[in-house]
Amino acid sequence: MEGLTFRIATEQDLDQIVAMLADDVLGSKRERYEKPLPNSYIEAFVAISADPNNELVVACIDDKVVGVQQITFTPYITHQGAWRATIEGVRTASSVRGKGVGTALISWAIQRAKSRGCHLIQLTTDKQRPDTLRFYERLGFQATHEGLKKKL
């Protein structure tokens, strides 16, 4: 997509980020986009920013944030102590969906993981998002494991 750039998110981006997270069927049920933003978002941003193994990355066109993803880099004892990257919280602004921003975000994350020496990149998607699952499969991701979660 023409003019698309990537950078580490700043606290000033939080409003646009939370708006994107809340702007879909599932996100509207679990996010709280209100002004001022709930303090929990600011606290999470501060923790992510302080952690050298976490990056909150935004995709921008001019000064407008049109995509977001969090990448976490984790060392593992398995695979001979290799590192892996996990992509979470991928969203694109509704105004640019279907225009290549999501593909560009994931491609950027893959290159970033390679530059950090990761041997594997992984992600999850909600089973209620079959179109998203097909999107990730088109980008070369495979459902090789069964993931489990438990709310606390």
mmCIF file with all atom_site columns, C-alpha atoms in Angstrom:
data_model
loop_
_atom_site.group_PDB
_atom_site.id
_atom_site.type_symbol
_atom_site.label_atom_id
_atom_site.label_alt_id
_atom_site.label_comp_id
_atom_site.label_asym_id
_atom_site.label_entity_id
_atom_site.label_seq_id
_atom_site.pdbx_PDB_ins_code
_atom_site.Cartn_x
_atom_site.Cartn_y
_atom_site.Cartn_z
_atom_site.occupancy
_atom_site.B_iso_or_equiv
_atom_site.pdbx_formal_charge
_atom_site.auth_seq_id
_atom_site.auth_comp_id
_atom_site.auth_asym_id
_atom_site.auth_atom_id
_atom_site.pdbx_PDB_model_num
ATOM 1   C CA . MET A 1 1   ? 0.000   0.000   0.000  1.00 0.00 ? 1   MET A CA 1
ATOM 2   C CA . GLU A 1 2   ? 1.348   3.403   -1.027 1.00 0.00 ? 2   GLU A CA 1
ATOM 3   C CA . GLY A 1 3   ? 2.826   5.504   1.795  1.00 0.00 ? 3   GLY A CA 1
ATOM 4   C CA . LEU A 1 4   ? 2.577   2.791   4.476  1.00 0.00 ? 4   LEU A CA 1
ATOM 5   C CA . THR A 1 5   ? 5.232   3.020   7.198  1.00 0.00 ? 5   THR A CA 1
ATOM 6   C CA . PHE A 1 6   ? 5.892   1.099   10.412 1.00 0.00 ? 6   PHE A CA 1
ATOM 7   C CA . ARG A 1 7   ? 7.179   2.286   13.762 1.00 0.00 ? 7   ARG A CA 1
ATOM 8   C CA . ILE A 1 8   ? 7.093   1.508   17.462 1.00 0.00 ? 8   ILE A CA 1
ATOM 9   C CA . ALA A 1 9   ? 3.896   2.896   18.980 1.00 0.00 ? 9   ALA A CA 1
ATOM 10  C CA . THR A 1 10  ? 3.932   5.903   21.292 1.00 0.00 ? 10  THR A CA 1
ATOM 11  C CA . GLU A 1 11  ? 1.527   6.697   24.089 1.00 0.00 ? 11  GLU A CA 1
ATOM 12  C CA . GLN A 1 12  ? -0.059  9.295   21.799 1.00 0.00 ? 12  GLN A CA 1
ATOM 13  C CA . ASP A 1 13  ? -1.131  6.416   19.506 1.00 0.00 ? 13  ASP A CA 1
ATOM 14  C CA . LEU A 1 14  ? -3.141  4.652   22.219 1.00 0.00 ? 14  LEU A CA 1
ATOM 15  C CA . ASP A 1 15  ? -6.448  6.324   21.386 1.00 0.00 ? 15  ASP A CA 1
ATOM 16  C CA . GLN A 1 16  ? -6.264  5.192   17.751 1.00 0.00 ? 16  GLN A CA 1
ATOM 17  C CA . ILE A 1 17  ? -5.020  1.724   18.754 1.00 0.00 ? 17  ILE A CA 1
ATOM 18  C CA . VAL A 1 18  ? -7.847  1.074   21.224 1.00 0.00 ? 18  VAL A CA 1
ATOM 19  C CA . ALA A 1 19  ? -10.379 2.404   18.714 1.00 0.00 ? 19  ALA A CA 1
ATOM 20  C CA . MET A 1 20  ? -9.161  -0.211  16.192 1.00 0.00 ? 20  MET A CA 1
ATOM 21  C CA . LEU A 1 21  ? -9.216  -2.984  18.800 1.00 0.00 ? 21  LEU A CA 1
ATOM 22  C CA . ALA A 1 22  ? -12.824 -2.152  19.655 1.00 0.00 ? 22  ALA A CA 1
ATOM 23  C CA . ASP A 1 23  ? -13.948 -1.776  16.036 1.00 0.00 ? 23  ASP A CA 1
ATOM 24  C CA . ASP A 1 24  ? -15.008 -5.332  15.273 1.00 0.00 ? 24  ASP A CA 1
ATOM 25  C CA . VAL A 1 25  ? -17.585 -7.848  16.471 1.00 0.00 ? 25  VAL A CA 1
ATOM 26  C CA . LEU A 1 26  ? -15.367 -9.548  19.055 1.00 0.00 ? 26  LEU A CA 1
ATOM 27  C CA . GLY A 1 27  ? -13.408 -6.475  20.084 1.00 0.00 ? 27  GLY A CA 1
ATOM 28  C CA . SER A 1 28  ? -16.534 -4.475  20.775 1.00 0.00 ? 28  SER A CA 1
ATOM 29  C CA . LYS A 1 29  ? -17.413 -7.016  23.487 1.00 0.00 ? 29  LYS A CA 1
ATOM 30  C CA . ARG A 1 30  ? -14.068 -6.980  25.295 1.00 0.00 ? 30  ARG A CA 1
ATOM 31  C CA . GLU A 1 31  ? -12.533 -3.529  24.801 1.00 0.00 ? 31  GLU A CA 1
ATOM 32  C CA . ARG A 1 32  ? -13.532 -0.233  26.446 1.00 0.00 ? 32  ARG A CA 1
ATOM 33  C CA . TYR A 1 33  ? -13.014 2.586   23.998 1.00 0.00 ? 33  TYR A CA 1
ATOM 34  C CA . GLU A 1 34  ? -13.978 5.713   25.885 1.00 0.00 ? 34  GLU A CA 1
ATOM 35  C CA . LYS A 1 35  ? -12.432 9.094   26.610 1.00 0.00 ? 35  LYS A CA 1
ATOM 36  C CA . PRO A 1 36  ? -10.418 9.321   28.620 1.00 0.00 ? 36  PRO A CA 1
ATOM 37  C CA . LEU A 1 37  ? -9.107  5.815   28.008 1.00 0.00 ? 37  LEU A CA 1
ATOM 38  C CA . PRO A 1 38  ? -9.271  3.490   30.999 1.00 0.00 ? 38  PRO A CA 1
ATOM 39  C CA . ASN A 1 39  ? -5.990  3.555   32.908 1.00 0.00 ? 39  ASN A CA 1
ATOM 40  C CA . SER A 1 40  ? -5.476  -0.180  32.243 1.00 0.00 ? 40  SER A CA 1
ATOM 41  C CA . TYR A 1 41  ? -4.520  0.586   28.630 1.00 0.00 ? 41  TYR A CA 1
ATOM 42  C CA . ILE A 1 42  ? -1.923  3.134   29.716 1.00 0.00 ? 42  ILE A CA 1
ATOM 43  C CA . GLU A 1 43  ? -0.486  0.742   32.312 1.00 0.00 ? 43  GLU A CA 1
ATOM 44  C CA . ALA A 1 44  ? -0.238  -2.036  29.702 1.00 0.00 ? 44  ALA A CA 1
ATOM 45  C CA . PHE A 1 45  ? 1.436   0.336   27.236 1.00 0.00 ? 45  PHE A CA 1
ATOM 46  C CA . VAL A 1 46  ? 4.020   1.374   29.856 1.00 0.00 ? 46  VAL A CA 1
ATOM 47  C CA . ALA A 1 47  ? 4.785   -2.274  30.677 1.00 0.00 ? 47  ALA A CA 1
ATOM 48  C CA . ILE A 1 48  ? 5.116   -3.239  26.998 1.00 0.00 ? 48  ILE A CA 1
ATOM 49  C CA . SER A 1 49  ? 7.334   -0.236  26.263 1.00 0.00 ? 49  SER A CA 1
ATOM 50  C CA . ALA A 1 50  ? 9.629   -1.045  29.190 1.00 0.00 ? 50  ALA A CA 1
ATOM 51  C CA . ASP A 1 51  ? 10.133  -4.658  28.101 1.00 0.00 ? 51  ASP A CA 1
ATOM 52  C CA . PRO A 1 52  ? 12.887  -5.125  25.485 1.00 0.00 ? 52  PRO A CA 1
ATOM 53  C CA . ASN A 1 53  ? 11.220  -8.372  24.370 1.00 0.00 ? 53  ASN A CA 1
ATOM 54  C CA . ASN A 1 54  ? 7.891   -6.721  23.537 1.00 0.00 ? 54  ASN A CA 1
ATOM 55  C CA . GLU A 1 55  ? 7.138   -4.331  20.712 1.00 0.00 ? 55  GLU A CA 1
ATOM 56  C CA . LEU A 1 56  ? 3.856   -2.608  19.978 1.00 0.00 ? 56  LEU A CA 1
ATOM 57  C CA . VAL A 1 57  ? 4.109   -1.731  16.294 1.00 0.00 ? 57  VAL A CA 1
ATOM 58  C CA . VAL A 1 58  ? 1.839   0.578   14.331 1.00 0.00 ? 58  VAL A CA 1
ATOM 59  C CA . ALA A 1 59  ? 1.332   0.892   10.603 1.00 0.00 ? 59  ALA A CA 1
ATOM 60  C CA . CYS A 1 60  ? 0.759   4.478   9.491  1.00 0.00 ? 60  CYS A CA 1
ATOM 61  C CA . ILE A 1 61  ? -0.312  6.361   6.428  1.00 0.00 ? 61  ILE A CA 1
ATOM 62  C CA . ASP A 1 62  ? 0.903   9.922   6.928  1.00 0.00 ? 62  ASP A CA 1
ATOM 63  C CA . ASP A 1 63  ? 0.198   10.569  10.635 1.00 0.00 ? 63  ASP A CA 1
ATOM 64  C CA . LYS A 1 64  ? -2.821  8.259   10.867 1.00 0.00 ? 64  LYS A CA 1
ATOM 65  C CA . VAL A 1 65  ? -2.438  4.882   12.571 1.00 0.00 ? 65  VAL A CA 1
ATOM 66  C CA . VAL A 1 66  ? -4.095  2.279   10.321 1.00 0.00 ? 66  VAL A CA 1
ATOM 67  C CA . GLY A 1 67  ? -2.793  -0.946  11.839 1.00 0.00 ? 67  GLY A CA 1
ATOM 68  C CA . VAL A 1 68  ? -1.326  -2.398  15.003 1.00 0.00 ? 68  VAL A CA 1
ATOM 69  C CA . GLN A 1 69  ? 0.308   -5.581  16.270 1.00 0.00 ? 69  GLN A CA 1
ATOM 70  C CA . GLN A 1 70  ? 2.218   -6.656  19.332 1.00 0.00 ? 70  GLN A CA 1
ATOM 71  C CA . ILE A 1 71  ? 5.273   -8.849  18.901 1.00 0.00 ? 71  ILE A CA 1
ATOM 72  C CA . THR A 1 72  ? 6.731   -10.719 21.867 1.00 0.00 ? 72  THR A CA 1
ATOM 73  C CA . PHE A 1 73  ? 10.151  -12.351 21.645 1.00 0.00 ? 73  PHE A CA 1
ATOM 74  C CA . THR A 1 74  ? 10.600  -15.367 23.923 1.00 0.00 ? 74  THR A CA 1
ATOM 75  C CA . PRO A 1 75  ? 13.612  -17.580 24.617 1.00 0.00 ? 75  PRO A CA 1
ATOM 76  C CA . TYR A 1 76  ? 12.792  -21.283 24.899 1.00 0.00 ? 76  TYR A CA 1
ATOM 77  C CA . ILE A 1 77  ? 14.645  -24.255 26.299 1.00 0.00 ? 77  ILE A CA 1
ATOM 78  C CA . THR A 1 78  ? 13.096  -26.381 23.538 1.00 0.00 ? 78  THR A CA 1
ATOM 79  C CA . HIS A 1 79  ? 14.518  -26.307 20.029 1.00 0.00 ? 79  HIS A CA 1
ATOM 80  C CA . GLN A 1 80  ? 18.003  -26.069 21.526 1.00 0.00 ? 80  GLN A CA 1
ATOM 81  C CA . GLY A 1 81  ? 17.339  -22.801 23.307 1.00 0.00 ? 81  GLY A CA 1
ATOM 82  C CA . ALA A 1 82  ? 16.029  -20.975 20.256 1.00 0.00 ? 82  ALA A CA 1
ATOM 83  C CA . TRP A 1 83  ? 13.974  -17.791 20.327 1.00 0.00 ? 83  TRP A CA 1
ATOM 84  C CA . ARG A 1 84  ? 10.489  -17.429 18.892 1.00 0.00 ? 84  ARG A CA 1
ATOM 85  C CA . ALA A 1 85  ? 8.236   -14.500 18.147 1.00 0.00 ? 85  ALA A CA 1
ATOM 86  C CA . THR A 1 86  ? 4.541   -14.334 18.950 1.00 0.00 ? 86  THR A CA 1
ATOM 87  C CA . ILE A 1 87  ? 2.220   -11.945 17.144 1.00 0.00 ? 87  ILE A CA 1
ATOM 88  C CA . GLU A 1 88  ? -0.849  -10.748 19.050 1.00 0.00 ? 88  GLU A CA 1
ATOM 89  C CA . GLY A 1 89  ? -3.500  -8.069  18.794 1.00 0.00 ? 89  GLY A CA 1
ATOM 90  C CA . VAL A 1 90  ? -3.357  -7.571  15.026 1.00 0.00 ? 90  VAL A CA 1
ATOM 91  C CA . ARG A 1 91  ? -5.919  -5.067  13.795 1.00 0.00 ? 91  ARG A CA 1
ATOM 92  C CA . THR A 1 92  ? -6.352  -2.810  10.825 1.00 0.00 ? 92  THR A CA 1
ATOM 93  C CA . ALA A 1 93  ? -8.551  0.255   10.601 1.00 0.00 ? 93  ALA A CA 1
ATOM 94  C CA . SER A 1 94  ? -11.878 -0.508  8.930  1.00 0.00 ? 94  SER A CA 1
ATOM 95  C CA . SER A 1 95  ? -11.103 2.172   6.318  1.00 0.00 ? 95  SER A CA 1
ATOM 96  C CA . VAL A 1 96  ? -8.158  0.146   4.957  1.00 0.00 ? 96  VAL A CA 1
ATOM 97  C CA . ARG A 1 97  ? -9.315  -3.451  5.387  1.00 0.00 ? 97  ARG A CA 1
ATOM 98  C CA . GLY A 1 98  ? -8.761  -5.500  2.258  1.00 0.00 ? 98  GLY A CA 1
ATOM 99  C CA . LYS A 1 99  ? -6.109  -3.087  0.955  1.00 0.00 ? 99  LYS A CA 1
ATOM 100 C CA . GLY A 1 100 ? -2.968  -4.974  1.985  1.00 0.00 ? 100 GLY A CA 1
ATOM 101 C CA . VAL A 1 101 ? -2.243  -3.388  5.370  1.00 0.00 ? 101 VAL A CA 1
ATOM 102 C CA . GLY A 1 102 ? -2.705  -6.674  7.257  1.00 0.00 ? 102 GLY A CA 1
ATOM 103 C CA . THR A 1 103 ? -0.406  -8.503  4.850  1.00 0.00 ? 103 THR A CA 1
ATOM 104 C CA . ALA A 1 104 ? 2.189   -5.755  5.199  1.00 0.00 ? 104 ALA A CA 1
ATOM 105 C CA . LEU A 1 105 ? 1.952   -5.885  9.019  1.00 0.00 ? 105 LEU A CA 1
ATOM 106 C CA . ILE A 1 106 ? 2.554   -9.633  9.121  1.00 0.00 ? 106 ILE A CA 1
ATOM 107 C CA . SER A 1 107 ? 5.364   -9.435  6.559  1.00 0.00 ? 107 SER A CA 1
ATOM 108 C CA . TRP A 1 108 ? 6.997   -6.734  8.681  1.00 0.00 ? 108 TRP A CA 1
ATOM 109 C CA . ALA A 1 109 ? 6.656   -8.928  11.796 1.00 0.00 ? 109 ALA A CA 1
ATOM 110 C CA . ILE A 1 110 ? 8.261   -11.890 10.013 1.00 0.00 ? 110 ILE A CA 1
ATOM 111 C CA . GLN A 1 111 ? 11.241  -9.772  8.963  1.00 0.00 ? 111 GLN A CA 1
ATOM 112 C CA . ARG A 1 112 ? 11.530  -8.341  12.477 1.00 0.00 ? 112 ARG A CA 1
ATOM 113 C CA . ALA A 1 113 ? 11.525  -11.851 13.969 1.00 0.00 ? 113 ALA A CA 1
ATOM 114 C CA . LYS A 1 114 ? 14.257  -12.913 11.561 1.00 0.00 ? 114 LYS A CA 1
ATOM 115 C CA . SER A 1 115 ? 16.325  -9.861  12.486 1.00 0.00 ? 115 SER A CA 1
ATOM 116 C CA . ARG A 1 116 ? 16.016  -10.844 16.158 1.00 0.00 ? 116 ARG A CA 1
ATOM 117 C CA . GLY A 1 117 ? 17.276  -14.364 15.382 1.00 0.00 ? 117 GLY A CA 1
ATOM 118 C CA . CYS A 1 118 ? 13.978  -16.163 15.953 1.00 0.00 ? 118 CYS A CA 1
ATOM 119 C CA . HIS A 1 119 ? 13.615  -19.656 14.531 1.00 0.00 ? 119 HIS A CA 1
ATOM 120 C CA . LEU A 1 120 ? 9.807   -19.584 14.564 1.00 0.00 ? 120 LEU A CA 1
ATOM 121 C CA . ILE A 1 121 ? 6.966   -17.083 14.495 1.00 0.00 ? 121 ILE A CA 1
ATOM 122 C CA . GLN A 1 122 ? 3.566   -17.972 15.862 1.00 0.00 ? 122 GLN A CA 1
ATOM 123 C CA . LEU A 1 123 ? 0.150   -16.452 16.366 1.00 0.00 ? 123 LEU A CA 1
ATOM 124 C CA . THR A 1 124 ? -3.353  -17.377 17.363 1.00 0.00 ? 124 THR A CA 1
ATOM 125 C CA . THR A 1 125 ? -6.706  -16.325 16.016 1.00 0.00 ? 125 THR A CA 1
ATOM 126 C CA . ASP A 1 126 ? -10.120 -16.720 17.552 1.00 0.00 ? 126 ASP A CA 1
ATOM 127 C CA . LYS A 1 127 ? -12.081 -19.667 16.145 1.00 0.00 ? 127 LYS A CA 1
ATOM 128 C CA . GLN A 1 128 ? -14.915 -17.220 15.524 1.00 0.00 ? 128 GLN A CA 1
ATOM 129 C CA . ARG A 1 129 ? -12.741 -15.586 12.829 1.00 0.00 ? 129 ARG A CA 1
ATOM 130 C CA . PRO A 1 130 ? -12.597 -18.149 9.985  1.00 0.00 ? 130 PRO A CA 1
ATOM 131 C CA . ASP A 1 131 ? -11.722 -15.468 7.406  1.00 0.00 ? 131 ASP A CA 1
ATOM 132 C CA . THR A 1 132 ? -8.771  -14.417 9.542  1.00 0.00 ? 132 THR A CA 1
ATOM 133 C CA . LEU A 1 133 ? -7.594  -18.027 9.797  1.00 0.00 ? 133 LEU A CA 1
ATOM 134 C CA . ARG A 1 134 ? -7.658  -18.312 5.988  1.00 0.00 ? 134 ARG A CA 1
ATOM 135 C CA . PHE A 1 135 ? -5.765  -15.002 5.746  1.00 0.00 ? 135 PHE A CA 1
ATOM 136 C CA . TYR A 1 136 ? -2.947  -16.325 7.951  1.00 0.00 ? 136 TYR A CA 1
ATOM 137 C CA . GLU A 1 137 ? -2.856  -19.617 6.050  1.00 0.00 ? 137 GLU A CA 1
ATOM 138 C CA . ARG A 1 138 ? -2.434  -17.690 2.776  1.00 0.00 ? 138 ARG A CA 1
ATOM 139 C CA . LEU A 1 139 ? 0.608   -16.052 4.376  1.00 0.00 ? 139 LEU A CA 1
ATOM 140 C CA . GLY A 1 140 ? 2.166   -19.459 5.098  1.00 0.00 ? 140 GLY A CA 1
ATOM 141 C CA . PHE A 1 141 ? 1.063   -20.079 8.692  1.00 0.00 ? 141 PHE A CA 1
ATOM 142 C CA . GLN A 1 142 ? -0.087  -23.606 9.482  1.00 0.00 ? 142 GLN A CA 1
ATOM 143 C CA . ALA A 1 143 ? -2.350  -24.875 12.249 1.00 0.00 ? 143 ALA A CA 1
ATOM 144 C CA . THR A 1 144 ? 0.186   -27.384 13.594 1.00 0.00 ? 144 THR A CA 1
ATOM 145 C CA . HIS A 1 145 ? -0.833  -27.271 17.266 1.00 0.00 ? 145 HIS A CA 1
ATOM 146 C CA . GLU A 1 146 ? -4.033  -27.074 19.243 1.00 0.00 ? 146 GLU A CA 1
ATOM 147 C CA . GLY A 1 147 ? -4.019  -23.986 21.467 1.00 0.00 ? 147 GLY A CA 1
ATOM 148 C CA . LEU A 1 148 ? -5.812  -23.853 24.789 1.00 0.00 ? 148 LEU A CA 1
ATOM 149 C CA . LYS A 1 149 ? -6.721  -20.875 26.955 1.00 0.00 ? 149 LYS A CA 1
ATOM 150 C CA . LYS A 1 150 ? -8.265  -20.471 30.364 1.00 0.00 ? 150 LYS A CA 1
ATOM 151 C CA . LYS A 1 151 ? -9.668  -17.170 31.601 1.00 0.00 ? 151 LYS A CA 1
ATOM 152 C CA . LEU A 1 152 ? -8.506  -16.196 35.081 1.00 0.00 ? 152 LEU A CA 1
#
